[in-house]
């Protein structure tokens, strides 16, 4: 009841794959600029950085990698089931994970999940992949993320924390 997870970029892919495979493990998940549309992105050599990643990830245009990558791609594996509360963040100017990846993943999650938990999206219209460069804005962003986690864990005040 008090377990949360958080990951950014490829770590967001890990969060997405995990909550598809074992949504019961977490009460809340935070996916920051999550790389969740693995197949569409990695199959398209015109997208910057894609072909350079084939050496590490494999090229899904080759059969030996395609089925394996499809097996964990968060967007492709959303299904009708309960999911934890999810906060998804993205940056409009992100050259690594385009904002539409987390947007369409959130939309698919909302359409298919079978529970009343939230899927919240927060899009920063002035940031890119590495979030805010201003330290105070960065602290505000992290505070928002952590406040969301604490709220969904039921730990939003000192009294609830002292009962642990």
Tab-separated table of N, CA and C in Angstrom:
chain	number	residue	atom	x	y	z
A	1	UNK	N	0.804	-1.216	0.000
A	1	UNK	CA	0.000	0.000	0.000
A	1	UNK	C	0.840	1.270	0.000
A	2	UNK	N	2.131	1.158	0.304
A	2	UNK	CA	2.971	2.348	0.392
A	2	UNK	C	4.162	2.294	-0.562
A	3	UNK	N	4.022	1.570	-1.651
A	3	UNK	CA	5.141	1.456	-2.581
A	3	UNK	C	4.884	2.301	-3.822
A	4	UNK	N	5.877	3.133	-4.168
A	4	UNK	CA	5.819	3.982	-5.347
A	4	UNK	C	7.056	3.709	-6.192
A	5	UNK	N	6.988	4.075	-7.470
A	5	UNK	CA	8.148	3.934	-8.349
A	5	UNK	C	8.261	5.181	-9.215
A	6	UNK	N	9.481	5.464	-9.639
A	6	UNK	CA	9.728	6.642	-10.458
A	6	UNK	C	10.855	6.350	-11.429
A	7	UNK	N	10.706	6.816	-12.665
A	7	UNK	CA	11.760	6.681	-13.655
A	7	UNK	C	11.623	7.736	-14.723
A	8	UNK	N	12.757	8.124	-15.302
A	8	UNK	CA	12.770	9.143	-16.363
A	8	UNK	C	13.386	8.570	-17.626
A	9	UNK	N	12.829	8.978	-18.762
A	9	UNK	CA	13.344	8.623	-20.074
A	9	UNK	C	13.300	7.100	-20.258
A	10	UNK	N	14.464	6.447	-20.434
A	10	UNK	CA	14.447	4.985	-20.522
A	10	UNK	C	14.006	4.368	-19.201
A	11	UNK	N	14.238	5.065	-18.099
A	11	UNK	CA	13.704	4.633	-16.808
A	11	UNK	C	12.183	4.707	-16.790
A	12	UNK	N	11.621	5.645	-17.534
A	12	UNK	CA	10.173	5.725	-17.695
A	12	UNK	C	9.641	4.542	-18.490
A	13	UNK	N	10.454	4.060	-19.435
A	13	UNK	CA	10.106	2.830	-20.150
A	13	UNK	C	10.019	1.674	-19.153
A	14	UNK	N	10.972	1.601	-18.257
A	14	UNK	CA	10.966	0.554	-17.228
A	14	UNK	C	9.713	0.646	-16.363
A	15	UNK	N	9.337	1.862	-15.981
A	15	UNK	CA	8.117	2.055	-15.188
A	15	UNK	C	6.908	1.581	-15.982
A	16	UNK	N	6.817	1.997	-17.249
A	16	UNK	CA	5.690	1.599	-18.089
A	16	UNK	C	5.600	0.101	-18.280
A	17	UNK	N	6.732	-0.535	-18.549
A	17	UNK	CA	6.733	-1.991	-18.733
A	17	UNK	C	6.337	-2.693	-17.436
A	18	UNK	N	6.839	-2.202	-16.317
A	18	UNK	CA	6.551	-2.823	-15.025
A	18	UNK	C	5.081	-2.715	-14.664
A	19	UNK	N	4.483	-1.537	-14.855
A	19	UNK	CA	3.072	-1.408	-14.474
A	19	UNK	C	2.148	-2.126	-15.445
A	20	UNK	N	2.615	-2.417	-16.658
A	20	UNK	CA	1.838	-3.280	-17.553
A	20	UNK	C	1.901	-4.732	-17.089
A	21	UNK	N	3.094	-5.165	-16.708
A	21	UNK	CA	3.285	-6.562	-16.318
A	21	UNK	C	2.781	-6.864	-14.913
A	22	UNK	N	3.027	-5.946	-13.977
A	22	UNK	CA	2.659	-6.156	-12.572
A	22	UNK	C	2.089	-4.871	-11.970
A	23	UNK	N	0.912	-4.454	-12.411
A	23	UNK	CA	0.341	-3.207	-11.899
A	23	UNK	C	0.010	-3.253	-10.410
A	24	UNK	N	-0.056	-4.435	-9.852
A	24	UNK	CA	-0.384	-4.603	-8.437
A	24	UNK	C	0.775	-4.259	-7.503
A	25	UNK	N	1.964	-4.089	-8.026
A	25	UNK	CA	3.126	-3.849	-7.176
A	25	UNK	C	3.157	-2.458	-6.563
A	26	UNK	N	2.543	-1.486	-7.231
A	26	UNK	CA	2.703	-0.096	-6.812
A	26	UNK	C	1.359	0.581	-6.599
A	27	UNK	N	1.337	1.488	-5.648
A	27	UNK	CA	0.166	2.338	-5.419
A	27	UNK	C	0.215	3.550	-6.339
A	28	UNK	N	1.439	4.000	-6.662
A	28	UNK	CA	1.622	5.183	-7.506
A	28	UNK	C	2.909	5.045	-8.308
A	29	UNK	N	2.857	5.559	-9.541
A	29	UNK	CA	4.020	5.534	-10.422
A	29	UNK	C	4.222	6.922	-11.023
A	30	UNK	N	5.482	7.340	-11.120
A	30	UNK	CA	5.826	8.608	-11.762
A	30	UNK	C	6.725	8.276	-12.950
A	31	UNK	N	6.285	8.679	-14.127
A	31	UNK	CA	7.053	8.451	-15.356
A	31	UNK	C	7.400	9.813	-15.952
A	32	UNK	N	8.668	10.189	-15.846
A	32	UNK	CA	9.128	11.474	-16.366
A	32	UNK	C	9.686	11.312	-17.764
A	33	UNK	N	9.271	12.146	-18.663
A	33	UNK	CA	9.643	12.081	-20.087
A	33	UNK	C	9.835	10.627	-20.537
A	34	UNK	N	8.814	9.799	-20.337
A	34	UNK	CA	8.989	8.361	-20.555
A	34	UNK	C	9.062	7.966	-22.021
A	35	UNK	N	10.048	7.169	-22.335
A	35	UNK	CA	10.209	6.592	-23.675
A	35	UNK	C	9.307	5.368	-23.728
A	36	UNK	N	8.053	5.546	-24.155
A	36	UNK	CA	7.060	4.490	-24.031
A	36	UNK	C	6.551	3.934	-25.354
A	37	UNK	N	6.808	4.620	-26.457
A	37	UNK	CA	6.362	4.126	-27.760
A	37	UNK	C	7.566	3.559	-28.503
A	38	UNK	N	8.097	2.506	-27.944
A	38	UNK	CA	9.355	1.924	-28.411
A	38	UNK	C	9.300	1.541	-29.894
A	39	UNK	N	8.255	0.874	-30.284
A	39	UNK	CA	8.213	0.337	-31.645
A	39	UNK	C	8.134	1.433	-32.706
A	40	UNK	N	7.226	2.376	-32.548
A	40	UNK	CA	7.117	3.441	-33.549
A	40	UNK	C	8.380	4.277	-33.621
A	41	UNK	N	8.963	4.560	-32.477
A	41	UNK	CA	10.163	5.388	-32.456
A	41	UNK	C	11.368	4.640	-33.011
A	42	UNK	N	11.596	3.449	-32.525
A	42	UNK	CA	12.805	2.718	-32.913
A	42	UNK	C	12.753	2.168	-34.339
A	43	UNK	N	11.571	2.054	-34.911
A	43	UNK	CA	11.454	1.580	-36.295
A	43	UNK	C	11.662	2.695	-37.314
A	44	UNK	N	11.664	3.937	-36.877
A	44	UNK	CA	11.729	5.081	-37.778
A	44	UNK	C	13.124	5.692	-37.806
A	45	UNK	N	13.917	5.384	-38.829
A	45	UNK	CA	15.289	5.907	-38.878
A	45	UNK	C	15.369	7.413	-39.108
A	46	UNK	N	14.260	8.065	-39.459
A	46	UNK	CA	14.289	9.515	-39.679
A	46	UNK	C	14.243	10.304	-38.371
A	47	UNK	N	13.908	9.637	-37.264
A	47	UNK	CA	13.861	10.325	-35.969
A	47	UNK	C	15.284	10.456	-35.438
A	48	UNK	N	15.665	11.684	-35.030
A	48	UNK	CA	17.031	11.862	-34.510
A	48	UNK	C	17.332	10.899	-33.365
A	49	UNK	N	18.542	10.428	-33.317
A	49	UNK	CA	19.087	9.537	-32.292
A	49	UNK	C	18.684	8.070	-32.461
A	50	UNK	N	17.706	7.770	-33.304
A	50	UNK	CA	17.199	6.396	-33.395
A	50	UNK	C	18.250	5.415	-33.904
A	51	UNK	N	18.836	5.681	-35.050
A	51	UNK	CA	19.770	4.699	-35.616
A	51	UNK	C	20.993	4.502	-34.725
A	52	UNK	N	21.387	5.535	-34.026
A	52	UNK	CA	22.510	5.403	-33.098
A	52	UNK	C	22.199	4.489	-31.922
A	53	UNK	N	20.927	4.368	-31.602
A	53	UNK	CA	20.508	3.505	-30.492
A	53	UNK	C	20.382	2.041	-30.899
A	54	UNK	N	20.348	1.752	-32.183
A	54	UNK	CA	20.161	0.368	-32.628
A	54	UNK	C	21.271	-0.548	-32.116
A	55	UNK	N	22.489	-0.016	-31.994
A	55	UNK	CA	23.589	-0.848	-31.507
A	55	UNK	C	23.327	-1.328	-30.076
A	56	UNK	N	22.745	-0.461	-29.253
A	56	UNK	CA	22.469	-0.819	-27.861
A	56	UNK	C	21.152	-1.581	-27.709
A	57	UNK	N	20.093	-1.102	-28.374
A	57	UNK	CA	18.746	-1.642	-28.185
A	57	UNK	C	18.422	-2.776	-29.148
A	58	UNK	N	19.042	-2.744	-30.321
A	58	UNK	CA	18.652	-3.628	-31.411
A	58	UNK	C	17.758	-2.864	-32.370
A	59	UNK	N	17.721	-3.308	-33.602
A	59	UNK	CA	16.911	-2.658	-34.629
A	59	UNK	C	15.620	-3.453	-34.796
A	60	UNK	N	14.482	-2.887	-34.395
A	60	UNK	CA	13.224	-3.632	-34.486
A	60	UNK	C	12.776	-3.892	-35.925
A	61	UNK	N	13.464	-3.295	-36.893
A	61	UNK	CA	13.172	-3.607	-38.290
A	61	UNK	C	13.751	-4.971	-38.673
A	62	UNK	N	14.567	-5.533	-37.797
A	62	UNK	CA	15.101	-6.883	-37.966
A	62	UNK	C	14.269	-7.833	-37.108
A	63	UNK	N	13.851	-8.921	-37.681
A	63	UNK	CA	12.930	-9.846	-37.015
A	63	UNK	C	13.427	-10.301	-35.638
A	64	UNK	N	14.728	-10.552	-35.510
A	64	UNK	CA	15.234	-11.099	-34.251
A	64	UNK	C	15.078	-10.127	-33.082
A	65	UNK	N	14.929	-8.834	-33.351
A	65	UNK	CA	14.730	-7.853	-32.287
A	65	UNK	C	13.264	-7.430	-32.145
A	66	UNK	N	12.531	-7.492	-33.234
A	66	UNK	CA	11.168	-6.957	-33.266
A	66	UNK	C	10.264	-7.532	-32.178
A	67	UNK	N	10.131	-8.832	-32.122
A	67	UNK	CA	9.200	-9.445	-31.172
A	67	UNK	C	9.627	-9.208	-29.721
A	68	UNK	N	10.922	-9.231	-29.472
A	68	UNK	CA	11.399	-8.986	-28.120
A	68	UNK	C	11.074	-7.562	-27.677
A	69	UNK	N	11.364	-6.585	-28.525
A	69	UNK	CA	11.091	-5.193	-28.175
A	69	UNK	C	9.592	-4.944	-28.028
A	70	UNK	N	8.807	-5.576	-28.871
A	70	UNK	CA	7.353	-5.452	-28.773
A	70	UNK	C	6.838	-6.015	-27.448
A	71	UNK	N	7.513	-7.021	-26.915
A	71	UNK	CA	7.053	-7.669	-25.681
A	71	UNK	C	7.111	-6.755	-24.460
A	72	UNK	N	7.958	-5.722	-24.480
A	72	UNK	CA	8.058	-4.839	-23.322
A	72	UNK	C	7.666	-3.392	-23.618
A	73	UNK	N	7.372	-3.051	-24.856
A	73	UNK	CA	7.012	-1.675	-25.214
A	73	UNK	C	5.778	-1.232	-24.432
A	74	UNK	N	5.905	-0.226	-23.560
A	74	UNK	CA	4.774	0.156	-22.709
A	74	UNK	C	3.501	0.502	-23.477
A	75	UNK	N	3.608	1.296	-24.518
A	75	UNK	CA	2.416	1.692	-25.262
A	75	UNK	C	1.720	0.483	-25.884
A	76	UNK	N	2.487	-0.415	-26.439
A	76	UNK	CA	1.925	-1.569	-27.142
A	76	UNK	C	1.354	-2.631	-26.208
A	77	UNK	N	1.660	-2.541	-24.929
A	77	UNK	CA	1.203	-3.568	-23.985
A	77	UNK	C	0.185	-3.080	-22.965
A	78	UNK	N	-0.342	-1.878	-23.146
A	78	UNK	CA	-1.434	-1.420	-22.281
A	78	UNK	C	-2.628	-2.327	-22.553
A	79	UNK	N	-3.272	-2.765	-21.484
A	79	UNK	CA	-4.433	-3.643	-21.652
A	79	UNK	C	-5.484	-3.347	-20.591
A	80	UNK	N	-6.624	-3.941	-20.755
A	80	UNK	CA	-7.705	-3.749	-19.798
A	80	UNK	C	-7.347	-4.437	-18.492
A	81	UNK	N	-6.991	-3.631	-17.516
A	81	UNK	CA	-6.639	-4.106	-16.181
A	81	UNK	C	-6.558	-2.901	-15.258
A	82	UNK	N	-6.455	-3.148	-13.972
A	82	UNK	CA	-6.242	-2.067	-13.016
A	82	UNK	C	-4.799	-1.584	-13.121
A	83	UNK	N	-4.612	-0.285	-12.952
A	83	UNK	CA	-3.290	0.331	-12.938
A	83	UNK	C	-3.165	1.174	-11.674
A	84	UNK	N	-1.935	1.432	-11.223
A	84	UNK	CA	-1.774	2.349	-10.086
A	84	UNK	C	-2.084	3.787	-10.513
A	85	UNK	N	-2.125	4.706	-9.573
A	85	UNK	CA	-2.167	6.124	-9.921
A	85	UNK	C	-0.872	6.441	-10.665
A	86	UNK	N	-0.988	7.213	-11.731
A	86	UNK	CA	0.184	7.472	-12.569
A	86	UNK	C	0.301	8.968	-12.845
A	87	UNK	N	1.494	9.509	-12.625
A	87	UNK	CA	1.838	10.874	-13.023
A	87	UNK	C	2.818	10.765	-14.178
A	88	UNK	N	2.476	11.385	-15.299
A	88	UNK	CA	3.322	11.370	-16.491
A	88	UNK	C	3.707	12.804	-16.810
A	89	UNK	N	5.011	13.073	-16.891
A	89	UNK	CA	5.477	14.420	-17.225
A	89	UNK	C	6.208	14.391	-18.558
A	90	UNK	N	6.172	15.519	-19.253
A	90	UNK	CA	6.830	15.630	-20.552
A	90	UNK	C	7.207	17.082	-20.801
A	91	UNK	N	8.132	17.281	-21.718
A	91	UNK	CA	8.545	18.625	-22.118
A	91	UNK	C	8.266	18.837	-23.594
A	92	UNK	N	7.686	19.970	-23.919
A	92	UNK	CA	7.332	20.267	-25.300
A	92	UNK	C	8.547	20.272	-26.216
A	93	UNK	N	9.681	20.717	-25.714
A	93	UNK	CA	10.881	20.868	-26.542
A	93	UNK	C	11.874	19.728	-26.353
A	94	UNK	N	11.383	18.559	-26.042
A	94	UNK	CA	12.242	17.397	-25.801
A	94	UNK	C	12.653	16.762	-27.129
A	95	UNK	N	13.938	16.772	-27.472
A	95	UNK	CA	14.376	16.156	-28.728
A	95	UNK	C	14.579	14.641	-28.618
A	96	UNK	N	14.558	14.098	-27.406
A	96	UNK	CA	14.804	12.672	-27.210
A	96	UNK	C	13.515	11.870	-27.113
A	97	UNK	N	12.566	12.364	-26.344
A	97	UNK	CA	11.256	11.720	-26.216
A	97	UNK	C	10.215	12.772	-26.587
A	98	UNK	N	9.692	12.666	-27.778
A	98	UNK	CA	8.721	13.660	-28.247
A	98	UNK	C	7.491	13.640	-27.343
A	99	UNK	N	6.932	14.815	-27.104
A	99	UNK	CA	5.820	14.948	-26.152
A	99	UNK	C	4.621	14.073	-26.505
A	100	UNK	N	4.469	13.733	-27.785
A	100	UNK	CA	3.300	12.927	-28.153
A	100	UNK	C	3.400	11.489	-27.672
A	101	UNK	N	4.595	10.995	-27.390
A	101	UNK	CA	4.713	9.634	-26.849
A	101	UNK	C	4.014	9.514	-25.499
A	102	UNK	N	4.380	10.330	-24.499
A	102	UNK	CA	3.668	10.235	-23.223
A	102	UNK	C	2.194	10.620	-23.348
A	103	UNK	N	1.865	11.548	-24.268
A	103	UNK	CA	0.466	11.970	-24.429
A	103	UNK	C	-0.403	10.819	-24.924
A	104	UNK	N	0.058	10.112	-25.937
A	104	UNK	CA	-0.782	9.023	-26.450
A	104	UNK	C	-0.781	7.819	-25.518
A	105	UNK	N	0.305	7.618	-24.767
A	105	UNK	CA	0.319	6.553	-23.761
A	105	UNK	C	-0.714	6.848	-22.673
A	106	UNK	N	-0.749	8.092	-22.206
A	106	UNK	CA	-1.736	8.485	-21.189
A	106	UNK	C	-3.152	8.292	-21.712
A	107	UNK	N	-3.382	8.668	-22.950
A	107	UNK	CA	-4.712	8.510	-23.534
A	107	UNK	C	-5.125	7.045	-23.603
A	108	UNK	N	-4.195	6.196	-24.003
A	108	UNK	CA	-4.502	4.762	-24.082
A	108	UNK	C	-4.729	4.167	-22.695
A	109	UNK	N	-3.923	4.573	-21.729
A	109	UNK	CA	-4.125	4.109	-20.356
A	109	UNK	C	-5.511	4.497	-19.851
A	110	UNK	N	-5.882	5.750	-20.057
A	110	UNK	CA	-7.192	6.222	-19.598
A	110	UNK	C	-8.329	5.452	-20.251
A	111	UNK	N	-8.174	5.128	-21.520
A	111	UNK	CA	-9.236	4.426	-22.256
A	111	UNK	C	-9.368	2.966	-21.844
A	112	UNK	N	-8.267	2.350	-21.414
A	112	UNK	CA	-8.284	0.903	-21.200
A	112	UNK	C	-8.262	0.466	-19.739
A	113	UNK	N	-7.817	1.315	-18.832
A	113	UNK	CA	-7.710	0.875	-17.437
A	113	UNK	C	-9.098	0.617	-16.849
A	114	UNK	N	-9.159	-0.277	-15.883
A	114	UNK	CA	-10.439	-0.738	-15.338
A	114	UNK	C	-10.687	-0.273	-13.910
A	115	UNK	N	-9.928	0.707	-13.450
A	115	UNK	CA	-10.036	1.176	-12.064
A	115	UNK	C	-10.374	2.665	-12.041
A	116	UNK	N	-10.440	3.225	-10.850
A	116	UNK	CA	-10.716	4.650	-10.682
A	116	UNK	C	-9.464	5.460	-10.360
A	117	UNK	N	-8.304	4.849	-10.461
A	117	UNK	CA	-7.066	5.571	-10.193
A	117	UNK	C	-6.813	6.611	-11.279
A	118	UNK	N	-5.985	7.583	-10.939
A	118	UNK	CA	-5.715	8.694	-11.850
A	118	UNK	C	-4.584	8.382	-12.834
A	119	UNK	N	-4.691	8.982	-14.005
A	119	UNK	CA	-3.580	9.105	-14.940
A	119	UNK	C	-3.472	10.606	-15.195
A	120	UNK	N	-2.489	11.233	-14.542
A	120	UNK	CA	-2.315	12.681	-14.617
A	120	UNK	C	-1.141	12.980	-15.542
A	121	UNK	N	-1.333	13.938	-16.444
A	121	UNK	CA	-0.240	14.372	-17.311
A	121	UNK	C	0.102	15.819	-16.977
A	122	UNK	N	1.395	16.106	-17.008
A	122	UNK	CA	1.883	17.458	-16.753
A	122	UNK	C	2.919	17.764	-17.828
A	123	UNK	N	2.559	18.656	-18.734
A	123	UNK	CA	3.431	19.008	-19.847
A	123	UNK	C	4.028	20.392	-19.611
A	124	UNK	N	5.349	20.454	-19.605
A	124	UNK	CA	6.040	21.727	-19.450
A	124	UNK	C	6.267	22.299	-20.848
A	125	UNK	N	5.692	23.470	-21.101
A	125	UNK	CA	5.752	24.058	-22.437
A	125	UNK	C	7.030	24.831	-22.711
A	126	UNK	N	7.940	24.865	-21.730
A	126	UNK	CA	9.184	25.594	-21.940
A	126	UNK	C	10.430	24.734	-21.728
A	127	UNK	N	10.257	23.480	-21.376
A	127	UNK	CA	11.410	22.620	-21.075
A	127	UNK	C	11.585	21.522	-22.112
A	128	UNK	N	12.744	20.890	-22.033
A	128	UNK	CA	13.045	19.772	-22.899
A	128	UNK	C	13.239	18.507	-22.088
A	129	UNK	N	14.142	17.675	-22.519
A	129	UNK	CA	14.332	16.360	-21.912
A	129	UNK	C	14.880	16.429	-20.487
A	130	UNK	N	15.689	17.410	-20.223
A	130	UNK	CA	16.364	17.479	-18.931
A	130	UNK	C	15.668	18.416	-17.953
A	131	UNK	N	14.413	18.702	-18.193
A	131	UNK	CA	13.602	19.482	-17.278
A	131	UNK	C	14.095	20.921	-17.227
A	132	UNK	N	13.739	21.598	-16.170
A	132	UNK	CA	14.079	23.014	-16.027
A	132	UNK	C	15.560	23.194	-15.732
A	133	UNK	N	16.153	24.203	-16.347
A	133	UNK	CA	17.555	24.489	-16.054
A	133	UNK	C	17.667	25.441	-14.864
A	134	UNK	N	16.618	26.191	-14.592
A	134	UNK	CA	16.574	27.065	-13.419
A	134	UNK	C	16.394	26.213	-12.170
A	135	UNK	N	17.284	26.353	-11.200
A	135	UNK	CA	17.249	25.466	-10.037
A	135	UNK	C	15.964	25.591	-9.236
A	136	UNK	N	15.397	26.794	-9.155
A	136	UNK	CA	14.163	26.957	-8.382
A	136	UNK	C	12.976	26.319	-9.096
A	137	UNK	N	12.957	26.431	-10.413
A	137	UNK	CA	11.891	25.763	-11.172
A	137	UNK	C	12.050	24.247	-11.046
A	138	UNK	N	13.271	23.781	-11.101
A	138	UNK	CA	13.529	22.347	-10.946
A	138	UNK	C	13.033	21.850	-9.584
A	139	UNK	N	13.310	22.606	-8.549
A	139	UNK	CA	12.853	22.229	-7.210
A	139	UNK	C	11.326	22.209	-7.158
A	140	UNK	N	10.671	23.180	-7.790
A	140	UNK	CA	9.206	23.193	-7.831
A	140	UNK	C	8.665	21.969	-8.567
A	141	UNK	N	9.321	21.596	-9.677
A	141	UNK	CA	8.886	20.418	-10.433
A	141	UNK	C	9.021	19.150	-9.595
A	142	UNK	N	10.157	18.977	-8.951
A	142	UNK	CA	10.370	17.802	-8.106
A	142	UNK	C	9.401	17.800	-6.925
A	143	UNK	N	9.138	18.968	-6.381
A	143	UNK	CA	8.179	19.071	-5.275
A	143	UNK	C	6.792	18.630	-5.721
A	144	UNK	N	6.400	19.022	-6.919
A	144	UNK	CA	5.102	18.606	-7.448
A	144	UNK	C	5.043	17.087	-7.550
A	145	UNK	N	6.080	16.486	-8.138
A	145	UNK	CA	6.126	15.031	-8.289
A	145	UNK	C	6.007	14.334	-6.935
A	146	UNK	N	6.798	14.776	-5.978
A	146	UNK	CA	6.799	14.124	-4.674
A	146	UNK	C	5.509	14.375	-3.899
A	147	UNK	N	4.920	15.560	-4.071
A	147	UNK	CA	3.627	15.837	-3.426
A	147	UNK	C	2.553	14.905	-3.994
A	148	UNK	N	2.604	14.647	-5.303
A	148	UNK	CA	1.645	13.724	-5.914
A	148	UNK	C	1.799	12.321	-5.303
A	149	UNK	N	3.038	11.869	-5.198
A	149	UNK	CA	3.306	10.546	-4.622
A	149	UNK	C	2.797	10.475	-3.184
A	150	UNK	N	3.169	11.450	-2.377
A	150	UNK	CA	2.745	11.443	-0.972
A	150	UNK	C	1.224	11.483	-0.838
A	151	UNK	N	0.577	12.280	-1.675
A	151	UNK	CA	-0.885	12.356	-1.635
A	151	UNK	C	-1.503	11.001	-1.964
A	152	UNK	N	-1.034	10.347	-3.000
A	152	UNK	CA	-1.613	9.063	-3.417
A	152	UNK	C	-1.276	7.938	-2.441
A	153	UNK	N	-0.201	8.100	-1.685
A	153	UNK	CA	0.128	7.121	-0.648
A	153	UNK	C	-0.609	7.413	0.653
A	154	UNK	N	-1.358	8.514	0.680
A	154	UNK	CA	-2.088	8.880	1.888
A	154	UNK	C	-1.209	9.502	2.943
A	155	UNK	N	-0.103	10.099	2.532
A	155	UNK	CA	0.869	10.670	3.469
A	155	UNK	C	0.978	12.175	3.280
A	156	UNK	N	-0.146	12.839	3.171
A	156	UNK	CA	-0.105	14.268	2.861
A	156	UNK	C	0.007	15.175	4.072
A	157	UNK	N	-0.026	14.604	5.274
A	157	UNK	CA	0.132	15.436	6.464
A	157	UNK	C	0.934	14.678	7.518
A	158	UNK	N	1.413	15.407	8.518
A	158	UNK	CA	2.264	14.829	9.557
A	158	UNK	C	1.544	13.736	10.335
A	159	UNK	N	0.252	13.896	10.537
A	159	UNK	CA	-0.511	12.905	11.299
A	159	UNK	C	-0.527	11.550	10.584
A	160	UNK	N	-0.728	11.569	9.282
A	160	UNK	CA	-0.766	10.296	8.554
A	160	UNK	C	0.613	9.629	8.518
A	161	UNK	N	1.670	10.436	8.474
A	161	UNK	CA	3.033	9.886	8.473
A	161	UNK	C	3.359	9.291	9.833
A	162	UNK	N	2.925	9.932	10.912
A	162	UNK	CA	3.236	9.433	12.254
A	162	UNK	C	2.551	8.108	12.561
A	163	UNK	N	1.526	7.742	11.793
A	163	UNK	CA	0.808	6.475	12.017
A	163	UNK	C	1.533	5.277	11.397
A	164	UNK	N	2.617	5.549	10.667
A	164	UNK	CA	3.344	4.447	10.029
A	164	UNK	C	3.965	3.583	11.036
